[in-house]
Short mmCIF file of C-alpha atoms in Angstrom, two decimals:
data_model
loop_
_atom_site.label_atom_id
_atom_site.label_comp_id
_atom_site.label_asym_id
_atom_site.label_seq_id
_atom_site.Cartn_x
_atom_site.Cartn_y
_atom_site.Cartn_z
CA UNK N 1 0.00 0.00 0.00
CA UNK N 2 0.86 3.69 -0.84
CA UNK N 3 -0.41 6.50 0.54
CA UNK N 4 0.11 10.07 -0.64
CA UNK N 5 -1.25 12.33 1.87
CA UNK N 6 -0.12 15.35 0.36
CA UNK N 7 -2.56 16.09 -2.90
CA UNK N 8 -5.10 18.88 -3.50
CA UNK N 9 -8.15 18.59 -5.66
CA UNK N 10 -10.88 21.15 -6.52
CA UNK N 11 -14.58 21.04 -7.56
CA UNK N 12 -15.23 21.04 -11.40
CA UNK N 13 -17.94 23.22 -11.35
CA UNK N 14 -18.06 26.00 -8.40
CA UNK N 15 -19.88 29.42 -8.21
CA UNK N 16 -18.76 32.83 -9.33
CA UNK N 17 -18.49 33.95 -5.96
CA UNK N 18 -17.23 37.59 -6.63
CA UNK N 19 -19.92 38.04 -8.23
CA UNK N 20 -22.33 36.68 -5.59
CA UNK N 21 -20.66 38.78 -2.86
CA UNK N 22 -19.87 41.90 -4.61
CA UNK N 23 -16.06 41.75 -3.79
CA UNK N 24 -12.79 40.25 -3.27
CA UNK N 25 -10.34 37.78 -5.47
CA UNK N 26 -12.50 34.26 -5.05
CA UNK N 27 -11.51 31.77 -7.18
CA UNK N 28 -13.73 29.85 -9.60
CA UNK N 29 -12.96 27.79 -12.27
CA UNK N 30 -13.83 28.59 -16.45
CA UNK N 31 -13.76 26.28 -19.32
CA UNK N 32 -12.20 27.24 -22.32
CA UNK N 33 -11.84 25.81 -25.55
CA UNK N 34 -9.99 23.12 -24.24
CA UNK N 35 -8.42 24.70 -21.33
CA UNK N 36 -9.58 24.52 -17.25
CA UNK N 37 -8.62 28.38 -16.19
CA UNK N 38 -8.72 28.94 -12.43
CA UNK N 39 -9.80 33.09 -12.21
CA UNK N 40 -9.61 35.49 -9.52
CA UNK N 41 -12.46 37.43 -10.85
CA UNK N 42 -11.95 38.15 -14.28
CA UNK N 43 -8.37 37.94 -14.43
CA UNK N 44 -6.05 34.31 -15.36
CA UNK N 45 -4.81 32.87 -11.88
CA UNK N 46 -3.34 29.92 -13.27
CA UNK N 47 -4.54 27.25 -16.30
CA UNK N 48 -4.92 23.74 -14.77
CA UNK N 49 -5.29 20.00 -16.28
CA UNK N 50 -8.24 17.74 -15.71
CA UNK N 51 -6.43 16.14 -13.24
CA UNK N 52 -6.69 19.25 -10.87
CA UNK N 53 -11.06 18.58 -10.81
CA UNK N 54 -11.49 14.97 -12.32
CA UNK N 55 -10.80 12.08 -9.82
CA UNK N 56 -11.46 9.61 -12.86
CA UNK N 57 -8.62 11.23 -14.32
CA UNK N 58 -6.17 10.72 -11.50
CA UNK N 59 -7.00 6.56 -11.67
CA UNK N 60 -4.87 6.26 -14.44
CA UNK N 61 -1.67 8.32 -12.89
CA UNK N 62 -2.08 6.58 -9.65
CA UNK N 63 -2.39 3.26 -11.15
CA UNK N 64 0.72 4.06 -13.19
CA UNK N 65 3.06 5.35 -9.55
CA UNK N 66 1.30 2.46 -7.93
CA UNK N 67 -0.65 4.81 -5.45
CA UNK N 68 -3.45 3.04 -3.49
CA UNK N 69 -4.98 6.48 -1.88
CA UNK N 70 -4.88 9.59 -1.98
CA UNK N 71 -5.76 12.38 0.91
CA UNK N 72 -7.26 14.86 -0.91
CA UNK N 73 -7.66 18.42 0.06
CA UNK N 74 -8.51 21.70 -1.36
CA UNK N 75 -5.74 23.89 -2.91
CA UNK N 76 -4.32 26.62 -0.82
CA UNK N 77 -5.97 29.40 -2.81
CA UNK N 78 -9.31 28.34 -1.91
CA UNK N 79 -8.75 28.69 1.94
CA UNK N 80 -10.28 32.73 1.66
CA UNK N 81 -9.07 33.31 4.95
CA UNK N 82 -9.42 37.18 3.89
CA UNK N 83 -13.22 36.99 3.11
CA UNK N 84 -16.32 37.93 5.44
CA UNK N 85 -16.20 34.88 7.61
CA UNK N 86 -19.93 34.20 6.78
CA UNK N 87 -18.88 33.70 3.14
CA UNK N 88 -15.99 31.71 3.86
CA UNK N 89 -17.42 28.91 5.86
CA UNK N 90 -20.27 29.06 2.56
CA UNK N 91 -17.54 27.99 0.28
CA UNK N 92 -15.65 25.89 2.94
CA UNK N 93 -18.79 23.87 2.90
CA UNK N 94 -18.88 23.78 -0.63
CA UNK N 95 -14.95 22.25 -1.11
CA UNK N 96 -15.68 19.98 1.94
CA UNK N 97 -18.51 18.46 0.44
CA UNK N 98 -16.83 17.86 -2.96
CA UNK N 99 -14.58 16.44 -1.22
CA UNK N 100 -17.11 13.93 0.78
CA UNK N 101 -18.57 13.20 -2.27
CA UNK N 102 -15.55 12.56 -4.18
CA UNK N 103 -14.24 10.07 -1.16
CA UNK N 104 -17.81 8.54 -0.92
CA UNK N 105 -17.69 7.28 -4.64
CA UNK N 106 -13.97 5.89 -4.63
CA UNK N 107 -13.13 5.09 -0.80
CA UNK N 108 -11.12 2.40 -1.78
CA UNK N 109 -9.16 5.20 -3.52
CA UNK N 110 -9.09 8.59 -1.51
CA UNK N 111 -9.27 9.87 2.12
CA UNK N 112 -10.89 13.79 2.17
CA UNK N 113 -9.72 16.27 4.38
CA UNK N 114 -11.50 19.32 5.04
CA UNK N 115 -10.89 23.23 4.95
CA UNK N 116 -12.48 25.46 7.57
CA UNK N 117 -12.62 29.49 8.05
CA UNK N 118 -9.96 29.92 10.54
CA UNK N 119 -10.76 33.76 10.26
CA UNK N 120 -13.86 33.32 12.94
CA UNK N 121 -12.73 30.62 15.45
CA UNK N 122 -16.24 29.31 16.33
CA UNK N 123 -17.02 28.99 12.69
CA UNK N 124 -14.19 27.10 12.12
CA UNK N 125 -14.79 24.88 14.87
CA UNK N 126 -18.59 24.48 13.97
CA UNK N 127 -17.24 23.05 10.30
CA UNK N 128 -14.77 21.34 11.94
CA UNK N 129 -17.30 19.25 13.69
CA UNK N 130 -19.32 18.59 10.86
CA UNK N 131 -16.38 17.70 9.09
CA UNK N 132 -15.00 14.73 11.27
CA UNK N 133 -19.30 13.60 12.12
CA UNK N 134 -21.30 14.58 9.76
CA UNK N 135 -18.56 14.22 6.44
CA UNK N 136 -16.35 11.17 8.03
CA UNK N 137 -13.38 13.09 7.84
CA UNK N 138 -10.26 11.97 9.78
CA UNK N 139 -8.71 15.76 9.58
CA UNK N 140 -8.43 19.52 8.16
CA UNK N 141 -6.01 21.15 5.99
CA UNK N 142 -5.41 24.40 7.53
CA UNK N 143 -2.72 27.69 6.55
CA UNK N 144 0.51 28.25 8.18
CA UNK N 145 -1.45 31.85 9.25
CA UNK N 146 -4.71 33.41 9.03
CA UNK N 147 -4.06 36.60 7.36
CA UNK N 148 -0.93 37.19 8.70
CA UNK N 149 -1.77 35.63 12.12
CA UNK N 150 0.27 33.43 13.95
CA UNK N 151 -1.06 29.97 14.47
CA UNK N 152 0.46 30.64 17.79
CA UNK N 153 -2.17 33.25 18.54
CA UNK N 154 -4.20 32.95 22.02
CA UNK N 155 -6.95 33.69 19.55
CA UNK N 156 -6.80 30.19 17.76
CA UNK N 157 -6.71 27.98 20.81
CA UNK N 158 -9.88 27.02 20.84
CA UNK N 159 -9.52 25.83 17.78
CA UNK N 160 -6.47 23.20 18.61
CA UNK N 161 -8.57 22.26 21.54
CA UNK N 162 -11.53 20.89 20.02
CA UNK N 163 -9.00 19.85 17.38
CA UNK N 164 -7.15 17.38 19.46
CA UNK N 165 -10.60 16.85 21.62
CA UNK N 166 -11.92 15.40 18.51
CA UNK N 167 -9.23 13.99 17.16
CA UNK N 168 -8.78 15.78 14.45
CA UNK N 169 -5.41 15.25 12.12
CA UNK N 170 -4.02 18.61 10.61
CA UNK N 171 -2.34 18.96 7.92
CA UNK N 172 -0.21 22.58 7.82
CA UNK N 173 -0.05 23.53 4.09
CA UNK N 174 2.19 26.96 3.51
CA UNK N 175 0.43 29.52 1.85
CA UNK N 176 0.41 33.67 1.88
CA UNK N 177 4.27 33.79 2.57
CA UNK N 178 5.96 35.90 4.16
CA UNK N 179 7.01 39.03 1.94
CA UNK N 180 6.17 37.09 -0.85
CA UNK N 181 5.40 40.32 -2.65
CA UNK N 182 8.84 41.39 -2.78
CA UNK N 183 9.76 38.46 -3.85
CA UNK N 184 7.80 37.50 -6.83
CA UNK N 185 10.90 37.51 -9.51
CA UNK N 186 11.88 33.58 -9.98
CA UNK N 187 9.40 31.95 -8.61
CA UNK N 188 10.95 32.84 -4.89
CA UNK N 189 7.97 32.87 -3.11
CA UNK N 190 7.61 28.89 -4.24
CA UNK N 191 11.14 27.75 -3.66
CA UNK N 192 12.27 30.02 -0.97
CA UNK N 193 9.31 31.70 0.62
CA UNK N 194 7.32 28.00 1.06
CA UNK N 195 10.19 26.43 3.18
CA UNK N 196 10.60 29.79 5.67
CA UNK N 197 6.38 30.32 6.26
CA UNK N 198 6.45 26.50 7.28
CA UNK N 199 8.93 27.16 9.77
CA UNK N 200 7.26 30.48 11.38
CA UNK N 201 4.36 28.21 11.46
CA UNK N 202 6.21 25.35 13.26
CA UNK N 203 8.20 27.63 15.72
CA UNK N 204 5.04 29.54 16.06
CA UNK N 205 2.85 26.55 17.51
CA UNK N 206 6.40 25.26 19.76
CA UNK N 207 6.78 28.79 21.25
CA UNK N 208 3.08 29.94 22.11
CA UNK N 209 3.14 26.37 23.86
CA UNK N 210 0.40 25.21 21.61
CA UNK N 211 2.21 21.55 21.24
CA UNK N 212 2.31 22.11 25.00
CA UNK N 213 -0.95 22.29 25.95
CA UNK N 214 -2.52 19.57 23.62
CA UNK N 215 -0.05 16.80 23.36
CA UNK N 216 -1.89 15.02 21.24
CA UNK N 217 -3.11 17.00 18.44
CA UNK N 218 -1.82 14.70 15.12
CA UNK N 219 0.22 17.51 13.26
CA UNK N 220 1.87 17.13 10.13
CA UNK N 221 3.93 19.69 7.89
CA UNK N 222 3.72 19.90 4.22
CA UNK N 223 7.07 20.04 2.21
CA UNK N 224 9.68 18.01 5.10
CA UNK N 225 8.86 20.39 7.54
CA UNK N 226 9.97 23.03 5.37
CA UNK N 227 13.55 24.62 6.33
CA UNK N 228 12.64 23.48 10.62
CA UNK N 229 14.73 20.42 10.47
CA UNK N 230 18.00 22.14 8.42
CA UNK N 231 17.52 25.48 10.98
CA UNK N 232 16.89 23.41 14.48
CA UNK N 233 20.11 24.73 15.10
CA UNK N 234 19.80 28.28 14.55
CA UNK N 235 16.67 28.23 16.51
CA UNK N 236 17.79 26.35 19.35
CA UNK N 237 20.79 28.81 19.56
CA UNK N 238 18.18 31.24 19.75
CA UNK N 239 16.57 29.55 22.13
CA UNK N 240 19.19 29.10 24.55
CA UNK N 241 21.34 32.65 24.11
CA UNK N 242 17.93 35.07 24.21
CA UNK N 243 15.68 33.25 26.53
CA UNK N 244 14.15 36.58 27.18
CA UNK N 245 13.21 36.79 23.78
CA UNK N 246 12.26 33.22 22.82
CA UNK N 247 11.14 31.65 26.01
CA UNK N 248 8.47 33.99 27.13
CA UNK N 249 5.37 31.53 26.57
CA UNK N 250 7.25 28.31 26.31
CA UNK N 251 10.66 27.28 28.05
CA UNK N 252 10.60 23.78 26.48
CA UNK N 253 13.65 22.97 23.82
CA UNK N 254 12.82 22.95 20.12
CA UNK N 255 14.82 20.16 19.86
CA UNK N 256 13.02 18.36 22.14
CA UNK N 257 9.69 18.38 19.91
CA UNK N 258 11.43 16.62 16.64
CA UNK N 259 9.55 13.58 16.47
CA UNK N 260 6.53 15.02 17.94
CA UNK N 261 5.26 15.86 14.45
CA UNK N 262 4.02 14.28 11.17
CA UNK N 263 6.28 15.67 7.89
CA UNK N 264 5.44 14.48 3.93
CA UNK N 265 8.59 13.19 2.20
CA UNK N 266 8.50 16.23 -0.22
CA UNK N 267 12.47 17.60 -0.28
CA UNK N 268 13.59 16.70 -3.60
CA UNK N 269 17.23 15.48 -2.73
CA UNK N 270 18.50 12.27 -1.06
CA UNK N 271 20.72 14.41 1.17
CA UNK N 272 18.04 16.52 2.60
CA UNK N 273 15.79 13.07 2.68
CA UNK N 274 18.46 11.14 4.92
CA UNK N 275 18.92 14.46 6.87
CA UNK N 276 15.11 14.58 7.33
CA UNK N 277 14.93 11.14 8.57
CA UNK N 278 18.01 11.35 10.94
CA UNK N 279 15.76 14.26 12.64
CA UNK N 280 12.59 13.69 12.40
CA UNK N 281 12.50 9.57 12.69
CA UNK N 282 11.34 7.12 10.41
CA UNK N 283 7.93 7.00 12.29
CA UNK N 284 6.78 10.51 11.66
CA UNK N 285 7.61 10.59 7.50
CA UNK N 286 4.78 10.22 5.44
CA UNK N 287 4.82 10.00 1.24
CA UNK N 288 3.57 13.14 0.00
CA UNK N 289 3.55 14.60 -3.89
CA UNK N 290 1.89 18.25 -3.91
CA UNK N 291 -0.23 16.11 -6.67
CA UNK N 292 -0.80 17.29 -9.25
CA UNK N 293 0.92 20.23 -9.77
CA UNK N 294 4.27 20.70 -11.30
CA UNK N 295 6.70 21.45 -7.91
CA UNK N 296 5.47 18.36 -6.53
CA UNK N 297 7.51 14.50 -6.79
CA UNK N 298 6.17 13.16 -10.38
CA UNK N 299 6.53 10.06 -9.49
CA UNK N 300 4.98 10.06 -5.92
CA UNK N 301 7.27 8.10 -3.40
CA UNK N 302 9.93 7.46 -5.57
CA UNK N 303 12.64 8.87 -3.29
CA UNK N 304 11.41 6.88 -0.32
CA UNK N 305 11.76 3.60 -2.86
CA UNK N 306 14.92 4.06 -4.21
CA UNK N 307 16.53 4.95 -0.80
CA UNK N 308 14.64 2.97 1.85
CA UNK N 309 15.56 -0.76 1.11
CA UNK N 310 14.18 -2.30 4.79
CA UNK N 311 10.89 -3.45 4.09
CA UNK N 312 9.38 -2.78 7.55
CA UNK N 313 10.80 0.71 7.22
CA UNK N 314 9.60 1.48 3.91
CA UNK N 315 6.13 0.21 4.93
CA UNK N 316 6.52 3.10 7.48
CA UNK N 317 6.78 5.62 5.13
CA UNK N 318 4.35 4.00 2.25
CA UNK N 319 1.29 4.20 4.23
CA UNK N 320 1.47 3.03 8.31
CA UNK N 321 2.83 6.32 9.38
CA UNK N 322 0.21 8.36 7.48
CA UNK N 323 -2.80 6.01 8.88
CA UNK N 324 -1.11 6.90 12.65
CA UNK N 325 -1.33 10.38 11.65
CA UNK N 326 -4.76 10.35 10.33
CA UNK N 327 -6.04 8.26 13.34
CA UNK N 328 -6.98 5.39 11.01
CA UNK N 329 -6.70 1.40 12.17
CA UNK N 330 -4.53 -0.44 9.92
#
C-alpha cells in the first residue's frame, strides 16, 4: 500500500463567488476551448489540467506510480481566509462536500480532508465538527497563518482544543508567505518563501506552547517540515542565548519536539531526505507529492523507494505512518 497524503483537488464546477458577494479575489474555475482556467475574478490565476477537478482522471496516474490512496484536500488558494467569515465557511462547505462526495464514490481510492474558516474561530470549529461527524473526515487542511496571524495566537486555541478533543489530524499547508510580494521575480515565493512560512508556522505553535498544551493533536507539515529540520540549530541557539526573547510563553527545547510531528517526504534530494529522517524519525515521515501540480515529486514516493531498502521501514513511510497520523486502524 501507498499512501500520498499530500494532494489537493478542486470542484469542477463551483460558483462565481465575486460576483455573488460583490467583492474580493474568489476563485472559480472557467472552461475554455480546451483549457480549465482557475480566475480570480476576471483575471487568469493559473490554467490547470483535468487532473486538478477529475478524480477519474487521477485513476490512471495513480495506477501508473502504484498509489493506493490519496488524501485529498482543497488547494491553498481556496482557503479565503481574507473573506467575510460568513462567506468563507459558505464555500468551505462547498470544497468539503466535494470532497465527501468525491471520497464517498472511490473510498477504496481517496481519504478527504477538510478546509475550515480559521478567520472566525467558532465557525471554524462548527465546520470542523461537521467535518469529522457529519462528512467522516479523519482531519483539516489548515494555513501556516490566518491573514498574517500566527497559528500561535491565544486567539486560535480554541480551535487546537476541540481539534485534538476530537481527534482531528491537521495537515499545515504553507500559503500567503511571508514578503512574498517582494519576492515575486523567480518563482521565490515557491522555492524560498514556502520552506521559511512553514517554519514560522512550526516555531510559532512550539513557542506559544500550543504543542504544550494539547499533546496530542496529530500535526503534520507539508514540504519536510519546510527549512525546521536544516535550521533546528539556529533556533535552538536562539533559544538558549535570548531566553528573554524566545522563552516567554514556552521554556521547552525545540529540539526536544522533533519527532513530535508528522512531515510528507517532499524535499527533492536524497541528502536533505536522509537528513530529514536522521531528525525527524522514520515513524513521523509520510509520502507526500503536492499532486498534481508541477513542484510536486512526479513520481509520488519514488525517493522513499529508491533509498529505503528495509521493508518494515519502507512500509513506514508508504502508508502506516500516514494512517497513525490520520487516526486510522490499519
Amino acid at each position: 500500500m501507498k499512501i500520498d497524503i499530500h494532494t489537493h483537488i478542486m470542484p469542477e464546477r463551483m460558483p462565481n463567488w465575486v460576483q455573488k458577494f460583490g467583492y474580493g479575489e474568489f476563485i472559480h474555475l472557467e472552461h475554455r476551448n480546451c483549457r480549465a482556467c482557475m480566475m480570480k475574478g476576471d483575471k487568469l490565476f493559473r490554467e490547470v489540467e483535468d487532473n486538478c477537478f477529475k478524480p477519474e482522471a487521477r485513476l490512471p496516474e495513480m495506477d501508473a506510480t502504484g498509489v493506493t490512496m490519496q488524501v485529498l484536500s482543497t488547494i491553498p488558494v481556496l482557503f479565503n481566509y481574507w473573506a467575510k467569515p460568513a462567506d468563507a465557511l459558505e464555500t468551505s462547505r462547498f470544497f468539503n462536500d466535494h470532497i465527501a462526495e468525491t471520497v464517498d464514490r472511490s473510498p477504496e481510492r481517496f481519504i478527504g480532508l477538510g478546509t475550515v474558516p480559521l478567520q472566525d474561530v467558532d465557525l471554524a470549529i462548527g465546520e470542523l465538527e461537521r467535518c469529522m461527524t457529519e462528512l467522516r473526515m479523519p482531519g483539516l487542511q489548515i494555513g501556516t497563518n490566518v491573514n498574517g496571524l500566527n497559528l500561535g495566537d491565544p486567539s486560535l486555541l480554541p480551535f487546537f482544543e476541540a481539534a485534538e478533543r476530537l481527534g482531528c489530524a491537521l495537515f499545515v499547508h504553507p500559503w500567503e508567505m511571508m514578503g512574498e510580494k517582494d519576492i515575486q521575480k523567480y518563482w521565490l515565493p515557491w522555492l524560498v518563501g514556502m520552506p521559511a512560512e512553514t517554519t514560522r508556522a512550526l516555531c510559532s505553535l512550539i513557542f506559544s506552547g500550543v504543542l504544550e498544551k494539547f499533546p496530542k493533536l496529530r500535526i503534520a507539515f507539508a514540504h519536510g517540515g519546510g527549512s525546521f529540520p536544516y535550521t533546528i540549530g539556529r533556533i535552538e541557539h536562539g533559544y538558549a542565548v535570548r531566553p528573554d526573547l524566545v522563552q516567554v510563553d514556552n521554556t521547552v527545547n525545540p529540539r526536544d519536539y522533533l519527532g513530535r510531528f508528522w512531515v510528507d517526504s517532499l524535499v527533492h534530494d536524497p541528502a536533505a531526505f536522509a537528513f530529514l529522517r536522521a531528525s525527524v524519525g522514520d515513524e513521523k515521515i509520510c509520502v507526500g507529492s503536492d499532486y498534481p501540480f508541477p513542484l510536486g515529486e512526479h513520481h509520488p514516493g519514488a525517493l522513499v523507494e529508491n533509498l529505503v531498502t528495509d521493508p518494515g521501514t519502507r512500509a513506514k513511510f508508504l502508508s502506516e505512518n500516514a494512517l497513525d497520523w490520520l487516526g486510522i486502524n490499519r
